[in-house]
Amino acid sequence: MIDVKQGPDLAYIASLVRVRAAAGVLFFDSDGRVLVVHPTYKDEWEIPGGSLEPDESPFMACEREVKEELGFSPRLGGLLCVDWVPPAPPWDGGLMFLFDGGTLTAEEIRGIRLRPQELDRFEFVAPSALGELLVPRLARRIMACLEVRGVGGAVYLEDGHACV
């Protein structure tokens, strides 16, 4: 609500829902396997990407995170999905964006340089094995992206499940 004479209603603005946001990317090898990375600070495997910083778009965050984590500037393709993740204290609800990074060449794969403070290894995993390696929500998110990849458009998910 903006009253042109008074300016924005700061109490109203302060009452709006705030969400965290993160962006990741799906990279593939020539066999169609998905690149996953292992963080040094937790047991679960992830995909390249991370949280948005202030004033950063999901696309910009994804580019920055990949450069930091893998040591190269990605050529990101289109958006594959947006996934609403419900709150799980201490975490607020969030919006997770996943972009298509395409198929990496053998040379690009050899050029991956992990940031040792964050990641200790990477692997390319067959889509059928993702459920064994990733947390269920992320595995569902990736599988939903694989269904729309190459078809065009993106999918909207809630907690990794299609809802439309």
Short mmCIF file of C-alpha atoms in Angstrom, two decimals:
data_model
loop_
_atom_site.label_atom_id
_atom_site.label_comp_id
_atom_site.label_asym_id
_atom_site.label_seq_id
_atom_site.Cartn_x
_atom_site.Cartn_y
_atom_site.Cartn_z
CA MET A 1 0.00 0.00 0.00
CA ILE A 2 1.48 3.30 -1.05
CA ASP A 3 -0.04 6.60 -0.14
CA VAL A 4 1.61 9.04 -2.51
CA LYS A 5 1.41 11.72 0.13
CA GLN A 6 2.78 9.58 2.97
CA GLY A 7 5.14 7.18 1.17
CA PRO A 8 5.20 3.41 1.64
CA ASP A 9 3.51 1.85 4.66
CA LEU A 10 6.58 0.56 6.49
CA ALA A 11 4.56 -1.52 8.96
CA TYR A 12 2.84 -3.29 6.07
CA ILE A 13 6.17 -3.91 4.32
CA ALA A 14 7.65 -5.30 7.55
CA SER A 15 4.70 -7.70 7.90
CA LEU A 16 5.22 -9.35 4.51
CA VAL A 17 6.52 -12.91 4.37
CA ARG A 18 10.25 -13.25 3.86
CA VAL A 19 11.72 -16.34 2.24
CA ARG A 20 15.21 -17.59 1.72
CA ALA A 21 16.27 -18.37 -1.83
CA ALA A 22 18.91 -20.53 -3.44
CA ALA A 23 19.87 -21.49 -6.97
CA GLY A 24 21.52 -24.57 -8.37
CA VAL A 25 22.49 -26.00 -11.72
CA LEU A 26 22.28 -29.39 -13.36
CA PHE A 27 25.38 -30.32 -15.34
CA PHE A 28 25.61 -33.56 -17.30
CA ASP A 29 28.35 -35.67 -18.79
CA SER A 30 28.17 -37.23 -22.26
CA ASP A 31 26.45 -40.32 -20.77
CA GLY A 32 23.60 -38.22 -19.34
CA ARG A 33 24.76 -38.57 -15.75
CA VAL A 34 24.21 -35.67 -13.31
CA LEU A 35 27.08 -33.84 -11.61
CA VAL A 36 26.83 -33.99 -7.81
CA VAL A 37 29.24 -32.49 -5.30
CA HIS A 38 30.10 -33.42 -1.73
CA PRO A 39 30.31 -30.52 0.74
CA THR A 40 32.99 -30.65 3.43
CA TYR A 41 30.56 -29.40 6.07
CA LYS A 42 27.83 -32.09 5.87
CA ASP A 43 27.27 -35.71 4.94
CA GLU A 44 24.72 -35.21 2.15
CA TRP A 45 25.65 -34.76 -1.49
CA GLU A 46 24.37 -31.69 -3.35
CA ILE A 47 24.40 -30.10 -6.76
CA PRO A 48 26.48 -27.00 -7.52
CA GLY A 49 24.86 -23.79 -6.32
CA GLY A 50 23.93 -21.99 -3.15
CA SER A 51 22.08 -19.22 -1.40
CA LEU A 52 21.41 -15.81 -2.88
CA GLU A 53 23.30 -12.87 -1.45
CA PRO A 54 21.64 -9.47 -0.93
CA ASP A 55 20.52 -7.82 -4.19
CA GLU A 56 21.46 -10.90 -6.21
CA SER A 57 19.14 -12.64 -8.67
CA PRO A 58 18.87 -16.44 -8.72
CA PHE A 59 20.69 -16.52 -12.07
CA MET A 60 23.52 -14.32 -10.76
CA ALA A 61 23.80 -16.41 -7.58
CA CYS A 62 24.05 -19.58 -9.60
CA GLU A 63 26.80 -18.17 -11.81
CA ARG A 64 28.73 -16.91 -8.77
CA GLU A 65 28.37 -20.14 -6.80
CA VAL A 66 29.51 -22.35 -9.69
CA LYS A 67 32.57 -20.17 -10.28
CA GLU A 68 33.40 -20.30 -6.56
CA GLU A 69 32.76 -24.03 -6.13
CA LEU A 70 33.95 -25.51 -9.43
CA GLY A 71 36.39 -22.89 -10.67
CA PHE A 72 34.80 -22.05 -14.01
CA SER A 73 32.18 -19.66 -15.34
CA PRO A 74 29.19 -21.68 -16.41
CA ARG A 75 27.10 -21.17 -19.50
CA LEU A 76 23.72 -21.51 -17.90
CA GLY A 77 20.68 -22.46 -19.90
CA GLY A 78 17.08 -21.90 -19.02
CA LEU A 79 15.22 -22.31 -15.79
CA LEU A 80 14.13 -25.91 -15.16
CA CYS A 81 12.14 -25.47 -11.95
CA VAL A 82 11.15 -23.39 -8.98
CA ASP A 83 10.55 -25.42 -5.83
CA TRP A 84 8.79 -24.01 -2.76
CA VAL A 85 10.38 -25.59 0.32
CA PRO A 86 8.23 -25.33 3.44
CA PRO A 87 9.69 -23.97 6.67
CA ALA A 88 11.64 -26.44 8.80
CA PRO A 89 12.90 -24.55 11.86
CA PRO A 90 15.34 -23.05 12.18
CA TRP A 91 14.97 -22.55 8.41
CA ASP A 92 12.31 -20.31 6.91
CA GLY A 93 10.44 -21.43 3.83
CA GLY A 94 12.35 -20.97 0.63
CA LEU A 95 12.32 -20.82 -3.12
CA MET A 96 14.84 -23.04 -4.87
CA PHE A 97 15.67 -22.32 -8.51
CA LEU A 98 17.31 -24.92 -10.76
CA PHE A 99 18.94 -24.05 -14.08
CA ASP A 100 20.15 -26.21 -16.94
CA GLY A 101 23.94 -26.20 -17.27
CA GLY A 102 23.98 -28.54 -20.25
CA THR A 103 26.49 -31.24 -21.07
CA LEU A 104 30.07 -30.60 -20.03
CA THR A 105 32.85 -31.59 -22.38
CA ALA A 106 35.65 -33.90 -21.24
CA GLU A 107 37.94 -30.85 -21.19
CA GLU A 108 35.52 -28.89 -18.99
CA ILE A 109 35.25 -31.82 -16.59
CA ARG A 110 39.06 -32.09 -16.36
CA GLY A 111 39.11 -28.35 -15.64
CA ILE A 112 36.89 -28.57 -12.56
CA ARG A 113 38.76 -27.15 -9.58
CA LEU A 114 36.89 -27.70 -6.34
CA ARG A 115 37.04 -25.05 -3.65
CA PRO A 116 38.57 -27.14 -0.84
CA GLN A 117 36.94 -25.10 1.95
CA GLU A 118 33.52 -26.11 0.56
CA LEU A 119 33.76 -29.28 -1.54
CA ASP A 120 35.96 -32.35 -1.29
CA ARG A 121 34.80 -34.37 -4.32
CA PHE A 122 32.42 -34.62 -7.23
CA GLU A 123 30.89 -37.45 -9.23
CA PHE A 124 28.61 -37.94 -12.19
CA VAL A 125 25.67 -40.11 -11.15
CA ALA A 126 23.06 -41.89 -13.23
CA PRO A 127 19.60 -40.36 -12.66
CA SER A 128 18.35 -43.75 -11.43
CA ALA A 129 20.89 -43.63 -8.56
CA LEU A 130 20.20 -40.08 -7.37
CA GLY A 131 17.65 -41.24 -4.78
CA GLU A 132 20.36 -43.27 -3.02
CA LEU A 133 22.75 -40.33 -2.76
CA LEU A 134 20.68 -37.16 -2.31
CA VAL A 135 18.14 -36.05 0.25
CA PRO A 136 14.69 -37.07 -1.05
CA ARG A 137 13.48 -33.52 -1.78
CA LEU A 138 16.51 -32.75 -3.97
CA ALA A 139 16.26 -36.09 -5.77
CA ARG A 140 12.57 -35.40 -6.52
CA ARG A 141 13.42 -31.89 -7.72
CA ILE A 142 16.07 -33.16 -10.10
CA MET A 143 13.84 -35.94 -11.46
CA ALA A 144 11.08 -33.39 -12.15
CA CYS A 145 13.63 -31.23 -13.99
CA LEU A 146 14.75 -34.16 -16.11
CA GLU A 147 11.16 -34.61 -17.28
CA VAL A 148 10.95 -31.03 -18.63
CA ARG A 149 14.55 -30.67 -19.79
CA GLY A 150 14.71 -30.38 -23.55
CA VAL A 151 10.95 -29.97 -23.82
CA GLY A 152 11.00 -26.27 -22.97
CA GLY A 153 9.48 -24.46 -20.08
CA ALA A 154 9.93 -25.05 -16.40
CA VAL A 155 8.03 -26.87 -13.68
CA TYR A 156 6.71 -25.47 -10.39
CA LEU A 157 7.15 -27.77 -7.40
CA GLU A 158 6.28 -27.74 -3.73
CA ASP A 159 8.70 -29.71 -1.58
CA GLY A 160 9.88 -31.48 -4.71
CA HIS A 161 6.40 -32.53 -5.82
CA ALA A 162 4.60 -31.23 -8.91
CA CYS A 163 1.37 -29.58 -7.86
CA VAL A 164 -0.21 -28.56 -11.15
#
